[in-house]
Every structure is written in C-alpha cells, then in structure tokens.
Coordinates of C-alpha atoms in Angstrom, one line a residue:
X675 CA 17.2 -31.5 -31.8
X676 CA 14.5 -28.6 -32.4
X677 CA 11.4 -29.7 -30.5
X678 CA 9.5 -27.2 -31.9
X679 CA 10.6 -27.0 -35.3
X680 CA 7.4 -28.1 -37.2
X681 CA 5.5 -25.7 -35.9
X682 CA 4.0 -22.9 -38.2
X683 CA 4.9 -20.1 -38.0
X684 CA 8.1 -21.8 -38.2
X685 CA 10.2 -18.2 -37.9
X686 CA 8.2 -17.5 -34.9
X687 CA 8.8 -21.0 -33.0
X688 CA 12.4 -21.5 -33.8
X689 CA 13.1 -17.8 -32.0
X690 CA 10.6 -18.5 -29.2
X691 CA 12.8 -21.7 -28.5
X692 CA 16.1 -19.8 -28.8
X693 CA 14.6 -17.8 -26.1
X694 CA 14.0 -20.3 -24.0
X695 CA 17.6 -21.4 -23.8
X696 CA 18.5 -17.8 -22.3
X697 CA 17.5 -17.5 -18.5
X698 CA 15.8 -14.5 -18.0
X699 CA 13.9 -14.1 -14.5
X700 CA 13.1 -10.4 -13.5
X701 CA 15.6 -8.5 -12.3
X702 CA 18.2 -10.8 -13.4
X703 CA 17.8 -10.6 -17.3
X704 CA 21.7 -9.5 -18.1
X705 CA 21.6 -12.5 -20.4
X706 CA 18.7 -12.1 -22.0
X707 CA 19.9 -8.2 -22.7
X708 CA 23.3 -9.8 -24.6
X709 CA 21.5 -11.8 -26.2
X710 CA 18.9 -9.8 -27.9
X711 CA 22.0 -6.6 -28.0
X712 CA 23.7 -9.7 -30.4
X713 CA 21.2 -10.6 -32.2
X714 CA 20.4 -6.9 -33.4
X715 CA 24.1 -5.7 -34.1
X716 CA 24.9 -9.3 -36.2
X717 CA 21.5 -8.0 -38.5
X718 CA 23.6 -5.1 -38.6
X719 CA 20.3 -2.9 -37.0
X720 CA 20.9 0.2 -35.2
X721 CA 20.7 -1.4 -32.2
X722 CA 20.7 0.3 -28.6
X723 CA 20.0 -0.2 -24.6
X724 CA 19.4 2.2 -21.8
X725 CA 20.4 2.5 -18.5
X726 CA 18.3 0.1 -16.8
X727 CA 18.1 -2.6 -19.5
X728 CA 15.7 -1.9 -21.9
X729 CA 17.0 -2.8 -25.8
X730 CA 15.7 -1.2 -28.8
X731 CA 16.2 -2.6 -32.2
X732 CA 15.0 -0.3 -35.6
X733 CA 14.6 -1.7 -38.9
X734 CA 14.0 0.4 -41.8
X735 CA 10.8 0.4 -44.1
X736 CA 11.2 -2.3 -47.0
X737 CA 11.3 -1.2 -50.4
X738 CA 7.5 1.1 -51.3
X739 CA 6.8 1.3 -47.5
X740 CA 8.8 4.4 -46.4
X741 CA 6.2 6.9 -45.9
X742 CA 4.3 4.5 -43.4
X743 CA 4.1 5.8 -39.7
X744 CA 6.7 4.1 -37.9
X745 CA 5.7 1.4 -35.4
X746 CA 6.9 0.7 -32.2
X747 CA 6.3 -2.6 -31.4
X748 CA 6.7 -3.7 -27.4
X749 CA 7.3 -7.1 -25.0
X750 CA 9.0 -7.8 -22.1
X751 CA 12.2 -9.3 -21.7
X752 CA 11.6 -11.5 -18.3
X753 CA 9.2 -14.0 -17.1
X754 CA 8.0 -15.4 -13.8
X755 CA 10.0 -18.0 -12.7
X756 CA 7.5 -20.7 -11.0
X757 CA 8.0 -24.0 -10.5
X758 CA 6.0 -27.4 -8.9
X759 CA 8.3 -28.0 -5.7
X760 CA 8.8 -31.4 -6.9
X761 CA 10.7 -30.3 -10.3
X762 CA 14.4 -30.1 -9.6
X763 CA 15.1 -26.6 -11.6
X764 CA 17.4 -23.7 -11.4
X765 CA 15.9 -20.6 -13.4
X766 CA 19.1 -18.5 -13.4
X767 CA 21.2 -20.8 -14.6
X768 CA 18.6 -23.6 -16.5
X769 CA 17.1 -23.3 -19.9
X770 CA 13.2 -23.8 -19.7
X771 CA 12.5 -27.3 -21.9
X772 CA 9.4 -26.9 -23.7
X773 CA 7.3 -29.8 -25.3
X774 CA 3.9 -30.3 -27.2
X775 CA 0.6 -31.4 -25.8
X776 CA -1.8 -31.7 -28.3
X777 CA -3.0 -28.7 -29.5
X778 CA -0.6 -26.4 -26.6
X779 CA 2.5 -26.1 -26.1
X780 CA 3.9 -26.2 -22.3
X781 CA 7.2 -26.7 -19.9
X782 CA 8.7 -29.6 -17.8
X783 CA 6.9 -28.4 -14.4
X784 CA 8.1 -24.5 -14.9
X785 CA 6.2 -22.2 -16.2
X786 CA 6.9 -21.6 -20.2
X787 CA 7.5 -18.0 -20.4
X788 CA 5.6 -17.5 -23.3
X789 CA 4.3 -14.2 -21.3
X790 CA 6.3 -12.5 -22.8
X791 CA 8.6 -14.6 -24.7
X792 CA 6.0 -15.2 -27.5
X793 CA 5.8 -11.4 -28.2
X794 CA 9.8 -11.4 -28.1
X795 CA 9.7 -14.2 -30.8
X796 CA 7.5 -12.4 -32.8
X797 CA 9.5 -8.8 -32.9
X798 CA 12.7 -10.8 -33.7
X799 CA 10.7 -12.8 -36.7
X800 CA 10.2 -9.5 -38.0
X801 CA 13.8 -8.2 -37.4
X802 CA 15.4 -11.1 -39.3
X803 CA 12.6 -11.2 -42.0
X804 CA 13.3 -10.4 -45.5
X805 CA 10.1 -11.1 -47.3
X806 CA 8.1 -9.0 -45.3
X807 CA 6.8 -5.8 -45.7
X808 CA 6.4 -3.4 -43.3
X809 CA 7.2 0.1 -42.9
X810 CA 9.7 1.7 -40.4
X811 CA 9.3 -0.3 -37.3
X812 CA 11.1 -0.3 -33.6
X813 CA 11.4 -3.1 -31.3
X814 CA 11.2 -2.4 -27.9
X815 CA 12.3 -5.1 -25.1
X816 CA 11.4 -4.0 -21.4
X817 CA 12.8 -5.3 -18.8
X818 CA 11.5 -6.5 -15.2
X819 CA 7.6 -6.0 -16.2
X820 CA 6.5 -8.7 -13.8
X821 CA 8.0 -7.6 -10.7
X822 CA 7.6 -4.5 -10.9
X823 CA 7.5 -2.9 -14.2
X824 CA 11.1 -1.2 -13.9
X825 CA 11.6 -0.8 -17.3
X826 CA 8.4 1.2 -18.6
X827 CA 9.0 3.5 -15.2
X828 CA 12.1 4.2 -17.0
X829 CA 12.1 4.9 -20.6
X830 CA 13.1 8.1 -21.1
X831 CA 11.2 10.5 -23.7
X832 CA 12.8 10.3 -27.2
X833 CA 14.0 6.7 -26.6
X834 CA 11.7 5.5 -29.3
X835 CA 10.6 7.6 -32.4
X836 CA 7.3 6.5 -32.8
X837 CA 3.6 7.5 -31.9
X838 CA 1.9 4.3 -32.9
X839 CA 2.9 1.5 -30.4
X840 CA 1.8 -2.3 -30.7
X841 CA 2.2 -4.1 -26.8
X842 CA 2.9 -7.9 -27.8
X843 CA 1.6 -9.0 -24.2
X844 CA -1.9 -10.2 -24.2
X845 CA -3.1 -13.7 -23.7
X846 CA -6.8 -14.1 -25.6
X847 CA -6.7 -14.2 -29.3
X848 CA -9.2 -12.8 -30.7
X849 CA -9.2 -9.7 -28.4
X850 CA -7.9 -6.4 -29.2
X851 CA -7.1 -4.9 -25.8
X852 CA -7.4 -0.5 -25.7
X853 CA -7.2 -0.4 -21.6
X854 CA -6.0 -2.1 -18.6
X855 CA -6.2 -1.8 -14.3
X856 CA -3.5 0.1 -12.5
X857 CA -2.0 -1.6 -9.2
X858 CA -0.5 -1.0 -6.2
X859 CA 1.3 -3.1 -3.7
X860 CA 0.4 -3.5 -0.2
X861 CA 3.8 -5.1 2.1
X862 CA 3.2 -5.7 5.9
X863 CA 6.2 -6.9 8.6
X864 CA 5.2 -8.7 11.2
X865 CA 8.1 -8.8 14.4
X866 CA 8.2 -11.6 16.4
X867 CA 10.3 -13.3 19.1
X868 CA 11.9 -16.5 19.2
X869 CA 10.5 -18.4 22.6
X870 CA 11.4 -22.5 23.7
X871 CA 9.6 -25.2 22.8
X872 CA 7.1 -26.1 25.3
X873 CA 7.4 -29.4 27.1
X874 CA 5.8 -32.7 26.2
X875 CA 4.6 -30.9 22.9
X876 CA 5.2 -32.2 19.3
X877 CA 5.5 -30.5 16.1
X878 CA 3.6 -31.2 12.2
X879 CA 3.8 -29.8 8.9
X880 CA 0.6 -29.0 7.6
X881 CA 1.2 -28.8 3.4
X882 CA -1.8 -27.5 0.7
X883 CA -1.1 -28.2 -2.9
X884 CA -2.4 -28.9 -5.9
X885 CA -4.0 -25.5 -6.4
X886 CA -4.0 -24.0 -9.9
X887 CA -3.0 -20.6 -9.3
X888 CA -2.6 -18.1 -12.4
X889 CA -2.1 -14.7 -13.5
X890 CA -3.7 -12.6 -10.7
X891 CA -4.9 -9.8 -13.2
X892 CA -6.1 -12.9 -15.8
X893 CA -7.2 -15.4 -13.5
X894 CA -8.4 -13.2 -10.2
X895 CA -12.4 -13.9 -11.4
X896 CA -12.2 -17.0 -11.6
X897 CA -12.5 -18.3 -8.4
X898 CA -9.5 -20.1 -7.7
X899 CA -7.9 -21.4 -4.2
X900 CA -5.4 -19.5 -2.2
X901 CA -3.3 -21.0 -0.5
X902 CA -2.4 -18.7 1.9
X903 CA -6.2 -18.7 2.7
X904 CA -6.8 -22.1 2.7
X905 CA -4.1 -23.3 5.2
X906 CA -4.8 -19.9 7.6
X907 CA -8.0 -21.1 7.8
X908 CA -7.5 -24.2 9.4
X909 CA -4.6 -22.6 11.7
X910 CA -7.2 -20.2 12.7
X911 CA -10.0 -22.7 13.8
X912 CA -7.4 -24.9 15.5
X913 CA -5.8 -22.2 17.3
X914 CA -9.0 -21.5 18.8
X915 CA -8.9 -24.9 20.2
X916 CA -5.5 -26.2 20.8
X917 CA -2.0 -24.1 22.1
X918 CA -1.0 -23.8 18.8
X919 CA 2.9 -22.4 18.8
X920 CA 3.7 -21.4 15.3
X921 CA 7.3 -22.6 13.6
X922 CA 6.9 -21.5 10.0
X923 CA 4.7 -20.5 7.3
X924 CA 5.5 -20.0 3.7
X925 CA 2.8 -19.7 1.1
X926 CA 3.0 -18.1 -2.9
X927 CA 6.1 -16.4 -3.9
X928 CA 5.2 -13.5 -6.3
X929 CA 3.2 -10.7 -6.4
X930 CA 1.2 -11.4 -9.8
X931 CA 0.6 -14.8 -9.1
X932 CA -2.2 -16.4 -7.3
X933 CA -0.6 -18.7 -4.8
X934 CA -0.6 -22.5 -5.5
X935 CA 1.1 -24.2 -2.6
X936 CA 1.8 -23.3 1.7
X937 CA 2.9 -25.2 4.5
X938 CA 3.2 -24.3 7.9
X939 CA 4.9 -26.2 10.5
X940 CA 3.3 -25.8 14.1
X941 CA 4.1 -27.2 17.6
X942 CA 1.0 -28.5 19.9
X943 CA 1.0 -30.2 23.1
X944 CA 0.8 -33.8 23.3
X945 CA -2.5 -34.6 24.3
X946 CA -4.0 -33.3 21.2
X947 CA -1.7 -35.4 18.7
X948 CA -4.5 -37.7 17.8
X949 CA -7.2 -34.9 17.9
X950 CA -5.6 -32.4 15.3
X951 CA -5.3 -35.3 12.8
X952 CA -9.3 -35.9 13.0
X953 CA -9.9 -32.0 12.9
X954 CA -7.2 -32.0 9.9
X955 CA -9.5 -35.1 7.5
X956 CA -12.7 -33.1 8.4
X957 CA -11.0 -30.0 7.5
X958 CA -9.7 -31.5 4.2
X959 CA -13.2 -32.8 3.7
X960 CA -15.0 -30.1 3.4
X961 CA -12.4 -28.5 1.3
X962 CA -12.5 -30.8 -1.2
X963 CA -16.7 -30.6 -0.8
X964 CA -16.1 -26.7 -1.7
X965 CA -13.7 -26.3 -4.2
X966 CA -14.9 -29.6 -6.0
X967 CA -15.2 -27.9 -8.7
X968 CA -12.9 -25.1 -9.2
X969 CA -9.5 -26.7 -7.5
X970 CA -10.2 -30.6 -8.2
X971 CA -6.5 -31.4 -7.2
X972 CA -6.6 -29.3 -4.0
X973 CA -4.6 -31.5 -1.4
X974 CA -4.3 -30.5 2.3
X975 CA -2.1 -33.3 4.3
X976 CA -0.5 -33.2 7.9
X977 CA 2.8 -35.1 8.5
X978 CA 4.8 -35.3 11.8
X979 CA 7.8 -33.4 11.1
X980 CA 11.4 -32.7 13.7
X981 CA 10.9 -30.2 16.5
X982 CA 12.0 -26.6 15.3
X983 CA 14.6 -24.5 16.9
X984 CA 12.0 -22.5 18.5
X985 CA 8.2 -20.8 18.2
X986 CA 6.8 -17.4 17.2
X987 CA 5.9 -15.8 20.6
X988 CA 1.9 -16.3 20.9
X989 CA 0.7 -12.8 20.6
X990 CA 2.4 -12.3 17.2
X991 CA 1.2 -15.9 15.6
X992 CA -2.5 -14.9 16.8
X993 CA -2.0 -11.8 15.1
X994 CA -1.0 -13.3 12.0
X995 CA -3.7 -15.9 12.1
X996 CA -6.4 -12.6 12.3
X997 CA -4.9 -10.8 10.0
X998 CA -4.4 -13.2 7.1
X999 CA -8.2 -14.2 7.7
X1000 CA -9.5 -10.8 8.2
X1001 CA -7.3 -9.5 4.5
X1002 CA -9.5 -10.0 1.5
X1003 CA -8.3 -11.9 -2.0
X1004 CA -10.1 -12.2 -4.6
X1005 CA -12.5 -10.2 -6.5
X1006 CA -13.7 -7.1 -4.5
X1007 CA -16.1 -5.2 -7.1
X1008 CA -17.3 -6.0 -10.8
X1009 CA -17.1 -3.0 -12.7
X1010 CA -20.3 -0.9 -13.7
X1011 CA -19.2 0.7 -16.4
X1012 CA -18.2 -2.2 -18.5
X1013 CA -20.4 -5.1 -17.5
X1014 CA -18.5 -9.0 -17.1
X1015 CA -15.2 -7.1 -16.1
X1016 CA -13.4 -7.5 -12.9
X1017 CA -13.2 -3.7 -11.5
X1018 CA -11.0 -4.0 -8.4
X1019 CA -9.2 -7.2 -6.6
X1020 CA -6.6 -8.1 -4.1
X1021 CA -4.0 -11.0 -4.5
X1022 CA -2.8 -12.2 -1.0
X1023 CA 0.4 -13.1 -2.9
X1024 CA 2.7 -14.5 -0.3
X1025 CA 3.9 -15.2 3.3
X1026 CA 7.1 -15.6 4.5
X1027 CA 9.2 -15.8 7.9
X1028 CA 12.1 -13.7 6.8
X1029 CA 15.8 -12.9 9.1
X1030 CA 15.5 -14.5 12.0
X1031 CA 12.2 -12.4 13.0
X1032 CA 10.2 -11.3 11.0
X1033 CA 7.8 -12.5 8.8
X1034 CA 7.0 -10.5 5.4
X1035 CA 3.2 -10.6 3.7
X1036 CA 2.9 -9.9 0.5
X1037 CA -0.7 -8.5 -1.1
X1038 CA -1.3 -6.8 -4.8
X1039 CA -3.9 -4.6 -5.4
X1040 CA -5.7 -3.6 -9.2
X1041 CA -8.2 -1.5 -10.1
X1042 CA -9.2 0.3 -13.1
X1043 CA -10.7 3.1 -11.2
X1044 CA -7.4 5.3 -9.4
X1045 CA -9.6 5.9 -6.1
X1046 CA -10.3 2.1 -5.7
X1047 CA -6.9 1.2 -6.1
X1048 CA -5.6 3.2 -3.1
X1049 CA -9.3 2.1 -1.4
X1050 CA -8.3 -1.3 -1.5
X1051 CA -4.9 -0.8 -0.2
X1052 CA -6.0 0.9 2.5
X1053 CA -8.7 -1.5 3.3
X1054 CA -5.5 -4.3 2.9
X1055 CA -3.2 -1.7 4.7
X1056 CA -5.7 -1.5 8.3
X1057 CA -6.2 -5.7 8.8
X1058 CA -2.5 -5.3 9.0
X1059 CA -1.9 -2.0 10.9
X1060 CA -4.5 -3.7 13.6
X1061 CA -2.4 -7.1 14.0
X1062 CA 0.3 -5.0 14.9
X1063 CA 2.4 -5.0 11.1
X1064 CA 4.1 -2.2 9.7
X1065 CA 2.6 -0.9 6.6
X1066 CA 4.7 -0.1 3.6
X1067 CA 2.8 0.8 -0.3
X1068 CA 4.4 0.6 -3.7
X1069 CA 4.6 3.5 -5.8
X1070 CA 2.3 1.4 -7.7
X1071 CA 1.8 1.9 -11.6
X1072 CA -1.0 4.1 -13.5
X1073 CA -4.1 2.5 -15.5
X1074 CA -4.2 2.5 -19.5
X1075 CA -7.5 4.6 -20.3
X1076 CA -9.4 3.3 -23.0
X1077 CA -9.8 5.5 -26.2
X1078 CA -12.7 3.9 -28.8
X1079 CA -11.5 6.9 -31.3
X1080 CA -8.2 5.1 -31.6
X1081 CA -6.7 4.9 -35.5
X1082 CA -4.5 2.1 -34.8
X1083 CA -7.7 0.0 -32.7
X1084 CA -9.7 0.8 -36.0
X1085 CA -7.0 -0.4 -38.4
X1086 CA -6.5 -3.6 -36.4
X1087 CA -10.3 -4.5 -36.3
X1088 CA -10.8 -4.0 -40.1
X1089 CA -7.6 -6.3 -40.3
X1090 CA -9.1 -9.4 -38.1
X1091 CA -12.4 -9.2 -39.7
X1092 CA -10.8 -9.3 -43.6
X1093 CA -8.5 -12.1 -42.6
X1094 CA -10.7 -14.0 -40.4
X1095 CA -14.3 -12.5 -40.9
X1096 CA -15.1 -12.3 -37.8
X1097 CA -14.8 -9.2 -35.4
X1098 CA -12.4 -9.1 -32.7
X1099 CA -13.4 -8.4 -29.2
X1100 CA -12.0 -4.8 -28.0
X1101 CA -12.1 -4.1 -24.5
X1102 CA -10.4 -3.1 -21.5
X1103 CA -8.6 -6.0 -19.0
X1104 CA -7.7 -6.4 -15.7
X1105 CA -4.5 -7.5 -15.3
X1106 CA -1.5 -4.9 -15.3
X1107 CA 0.2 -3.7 -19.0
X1108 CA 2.6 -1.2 -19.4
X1109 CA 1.0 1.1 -21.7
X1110 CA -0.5 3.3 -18.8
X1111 CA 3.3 4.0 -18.0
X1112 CA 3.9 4.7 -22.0
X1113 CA 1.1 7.0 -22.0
X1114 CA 3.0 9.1 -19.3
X1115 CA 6.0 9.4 -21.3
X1116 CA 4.9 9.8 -24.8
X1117 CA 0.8 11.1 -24.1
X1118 CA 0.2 11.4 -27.7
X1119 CA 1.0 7.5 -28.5
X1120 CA -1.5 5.8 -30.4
X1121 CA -1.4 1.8 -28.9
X1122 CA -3.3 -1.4 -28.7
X1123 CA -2.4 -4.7 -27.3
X1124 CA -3.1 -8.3 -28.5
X1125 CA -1.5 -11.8 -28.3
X1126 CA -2.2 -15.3 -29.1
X1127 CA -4.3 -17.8 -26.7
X1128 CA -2.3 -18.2 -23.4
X1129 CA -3.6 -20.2 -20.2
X1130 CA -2.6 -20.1 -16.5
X1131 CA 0.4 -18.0 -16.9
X1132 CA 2.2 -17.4 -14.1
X1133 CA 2.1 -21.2 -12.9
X1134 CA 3.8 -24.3 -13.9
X1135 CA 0.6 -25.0 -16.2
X1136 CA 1.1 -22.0 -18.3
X1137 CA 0.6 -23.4 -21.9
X1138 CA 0.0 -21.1 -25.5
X1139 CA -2.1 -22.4 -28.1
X1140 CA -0.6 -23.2 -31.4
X1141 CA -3.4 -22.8 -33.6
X1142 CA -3.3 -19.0 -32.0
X1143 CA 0.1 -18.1 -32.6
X1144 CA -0.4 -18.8 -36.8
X1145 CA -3.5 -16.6 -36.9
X1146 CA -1.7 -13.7 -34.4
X1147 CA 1.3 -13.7 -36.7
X1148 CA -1.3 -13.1 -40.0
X1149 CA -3.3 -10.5 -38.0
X1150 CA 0.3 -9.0 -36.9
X1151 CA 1.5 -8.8 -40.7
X1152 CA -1.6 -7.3 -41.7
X1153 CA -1.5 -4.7 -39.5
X1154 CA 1.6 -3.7 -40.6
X1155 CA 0.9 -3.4 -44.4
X1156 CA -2.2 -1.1 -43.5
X1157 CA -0.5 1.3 -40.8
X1158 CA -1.5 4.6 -42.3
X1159 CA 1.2 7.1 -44.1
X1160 CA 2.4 9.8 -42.3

C-alpha cells in the first residue's frame, strides 16, 4: 500500500516513493541508472547515459511551445546513506520506508534521500506528464554528487543541448539560489604499531551520541556538536592524567556530513578504574551544561568493554589526541561581502582505524573565496603534517559565481512573486552544488537552483516539508511556461 499516495502533488509523491524502493548510495547507483534508463525508453523518450552514469532523458515541446529555449533541468541520482546504529538497515540492498509526521515527511531511522530524490521525482513528473506545458526540456540525472561529485566532473561538452539549466537540489523554499562555495578535501594517515596490553590494566568504551549532525555546507553555522570533537576532548584531558593506551576510535562516516556519533575504546591501568568514571560524569556534565541548547540529546557514557587484541603504540595515540584537538571544525570566517553567510568552514568529517595500522581522518573544507579554500586546507593539512600524518588533498571542485544579470534568476523571481506575492530570497549558499562544475563545461549556461523546504539532510532526521513540495511544483511549472523564445 502507497504510503504517500494522498499527498499533493500526487505525480510528484508517487515517483518520489518509486524512488525510494531503488537503492542508490553513491558510487553504487547501477540500479538507480536501470531504473531511470527504463523508465525513459518505456515513454518512448530519446533516452541516453554516459560513460560514468550519468542519464539524460529529452522530451519535446508540447503543442504552441516549440520556439521556447530548451531547458535543462538537473538532480542527482544518489543519496547519503546514514543511519542511527540502532536501526537494523542495509542501504545496497534495502528500500528506504518513508512515513508522515505531521506536516514532514521522514524515514524509519535512515536518512530519506529526498536530497536529491525530490528533484528526481519532480523531472520524472514532468517526463510522464501530458497536460503540461512546457517547451523542449532535458533531464539530467548525475551521478555520485555527494561523495564526490563524479558525475558533473564528467559530462562531456555537447551531452546536453541546452543553455538555460534548472539544478533541482536546494533545500529552502522560498530561495532562489545563483551561487554556491567550492570545497576541497583534506585526508591524513596516521601509522601506528600494534604493542601488548599492559599488565593489571582494564579496558572501556567511551560512546557520544545523540548529536544532530546535518548537511556540513547547510548546517556548518549552526553550531552543532561533533563528535569527533567532543569524545577527543575528553581523551585528551584524560591522557594528560592517566596512561591512556588507545584500542579504537571511530567517529562520522562521510565527508558532507557533520558527525553524529564516536566511540573509542581505551585501555588504563587498574588503579584508575574508579577515577576515570568520576572524571567521565563531570565531563558529561559540563557537556550537557554547554550544548544545552544546541545538542539537547547529546549523550556521552563509559562502559567496561573485553580487553582488545592490542594498543596503538603511545607516541602515535598522543599524536592523534593533538591533532584532532588542534584541527579546526566549524565555521572559520563569515563572509564580508554578503553579510549572514558562512564564507569558509571545515568539517572534521570522520576518524577511523583502518588495515591493521593505520588510522584514516577525514576533514572537508568550503569556501566561496578560491584562496580560502586552499587556506583552510593548508591550515587542516599542518595540525596533521605536525602529528606526524601524511597529507593527501582532493582535486576539490570549483565555486558557482553569482550573476544578478541572470535571465533565467529574473524570470523565476517574477514567477514566485505572481504566484505567491511575495519575493523570493536570491542569494548565494554554502554548501557544495554542481553548477560551478557546469559552468566549466558549458560557460555560457544560464542556471539557478531551488527546492522545496528540507531539514537536517544528511542524518537520520532528514525530513521535507509537504506544504513546500506543492508550492515548488507551481513555481516549477511556471517557470516553464515563461522560459523566453529563442
């Protein structure tokens, strides 16, 4: 039975649930590619995919709209595949099972995949229409946007026909979006040895949860717990007191989202087994006293745990302990030139023990200014290089450039305020779209970017507004009629 079925736009909802039957996590969307290559041959559209994955499905002008400028209109195929470590789910094999919640609509402890799978619902809406008008338009489906935006890297000139390009992947109605940050990765690789377990010792799991975590473009400003940062911290202060021999870390698990839950399991001598557990409820005091407000659910718990196999050798642990304390998150400068926006921020994403030794940090970095991107990394790069890691950077991805002279931003304003008499917002935003790479490709395209009301993407919360999706369909269709002729 359709759980989504009543919704309005009904056309919209009933794809947007077909979608989340298909499992699609980055890099692994060769179902999600059949599926969308069917569903564009059995409309009998010229339908077509290139070498890395990315579809494109063209639909002729209706009847009276055949000298409109064709219109390319863009999502992403994949979505990050997060998940609360309580929920039993398997995102390459499992369809995501969405339900309603008042006024949103959410998952069962994943997230949705609404970013992008709403814009994907909307392009095939208009591919299977056949009451709406619209003049010649091409749907584009990227693929891996979220992990590393491997399909916009590759389009090819001359895959698409069109100079006027709609991206589908915002998450604020009500904002037209003209620019966005570019971003680099930062990787370090810590080596370690394996050493014995020191005698008369015993070993705990120290576990933070309950963090909110989010889009780290969307979400970076808003002042949100890591982790990462909250469980080094402690490690830190109590390996300035105690022989702390470190077993294990893990914290986050993707680049682009802030991370929500680490543990770390840790061997210390004996005589300090009742001592850590008072340091560990004053710790967990004041951490609730400081992020009473922003992380109301933070939990931070220790738990006697079985020995490990071994410990990190102490050099490399006490490395990691600097290093992770010493590498910035969060917002690093507000941006002068358009006041209330996040200019440049790092995301310390994740940390792993990896093989059997090393252990792998990984930190994004976004900035709408090119020279701040690479400052950033650096500045991430040296509290690495100076505990000893090996440094490796992304090729990282370029910055859309605002243009206020753009046609299509002009046609889409006019179009909010006649529907909804109100003006839209247009402005730049910091997380990461692929229209800076579109620009390199086809530098005389026209494009904007807007999307209904979407909330803590990237996490298991991720939830999109219902009301938003009706009036983003209306504002879609409208732009559409009123795309200029060539």
């Amino acid at each position: 039975m359709s759980i989504l079925s009543g919704l309005e736009p009904k056309v919209i909802w009933e794809h947007f649930e077909d979608i989340c039957q298909v499992p699609r996590p980055s890099k692994k969307e060769e179902k999600i590619i059949e599926f969308l290559m069917d569903f564009g041959k059995k409309l009998n559209l010229e339908t077509k995919r290139d070498e890395i994955g990315n579809v494109l499905i063209s639909k002729p002008a209706t009847p009276g709209k055949e000298n409109l400028k064709t219109v390319v209109l863009q999502s992403h195929m994949d979505m990050v595949c997060e998940k609360n470590s309580s929920t039993e789910h398997n995102f390459d094999t499992d369809p995501i099972i969405p339900w309603i919640d008042g006024e949103w609509v959410k998952a069962k402890g994943t997230t949705l995949g609404a970013d992008d799978g709403i814009g994907v619902a909307a392009e095939m809406a208009l591919l299977s229409s056949t009451d709406i008008e619209h003049g010649p338009i091409e749907c584009l489906f990227t693929v891996d946007e979220e992990t590393g935006l491997s399909g916009a890297f590759a389009l090819q000139p001359g895959f698409v026909s069109g100079n006027i390009l709609l991206n589908l992947d915002s998450e604020d109605e009500g904002e037209i979006f003209l620019g966005c940050a570019g971003g680099i990765d930062t990787l370090a690789t810590l080596s370690y040895t394996e050493e014995a377990i020191p005698a008369e010792s015993f070993a705990v799991r120290l576990n933070v949860s309950g963090l909110q975590g989010g889009h780290s473009g969307d979400e970076i400003n808003k002042n949100r717990g890591n982790s990462n940062k909250i469980l080094n911290r402690f490690l830190w202060e109590i390996n300035k007191k105690y022989d702390v021999r470190l077993a294990d870390f893990a914290g986050g698990n993707l680049r682009n989202a802030i991370p929500r839950e680490a543990y770390a399991v840790v061997v210390i001598p004996s005589k300090f087994k009742e001592q850590i557990r008072v340091d560990l409820n004053i710790y967990a005091a004041e951490m609730e006293n400081v992020w009473a407000i922003a992380e109301p659910k933070l939990k931070i718990e220790l738990e006697s745990t079985d020995m490990p196999a071994f410990v990190c050798d102490k050099a490399t642990s006490n490395n990691l302990f600097d290093a992770l304390y010493a590498c910035p998150h969060g917002v690093f400068t507000m941006s002068t030139r358009m006041p209330g926006m996040v200019e440049t921020s790092n995301n310390l994403a994740s940390v792993k023990f990896i093989d059997d030794d090393k252990i792998f940090i990984t930190t994004s970095q976004r900035s709408d200014v090119d020279s701040e991107k690479y400052n950033i990394a650096q500045n991430v790069g040296v509290a690495f290089t100076m505990a000893g890691a090996k440094i490796e950077h992304s090729e990282g991805y370029p910055g859309w450039a605002p243009n206020p002279d753009s046609a299509i931003l002009k046609v889409a304003v006019k179009s909010y305020e006649r529907l909804f008499n109100v003006e839209p917002v247009a402005r730049s935003i910091h997380a990461g779209l692929e229209c800076g790479l579109f620009l390199e490709k086809y530098p005389h395209m026209d494009m904007i970017s807007f999307g209904p009301t979407l909330r803590d993407v990237h996490s298991p919360d991720e939830r999109i507004n219902i009301e938003t999706v009706n009036k983003f369909w209306k504002h879609l269709l409208d732009i559409l009629v009123n795309i200029p002729s060539n």
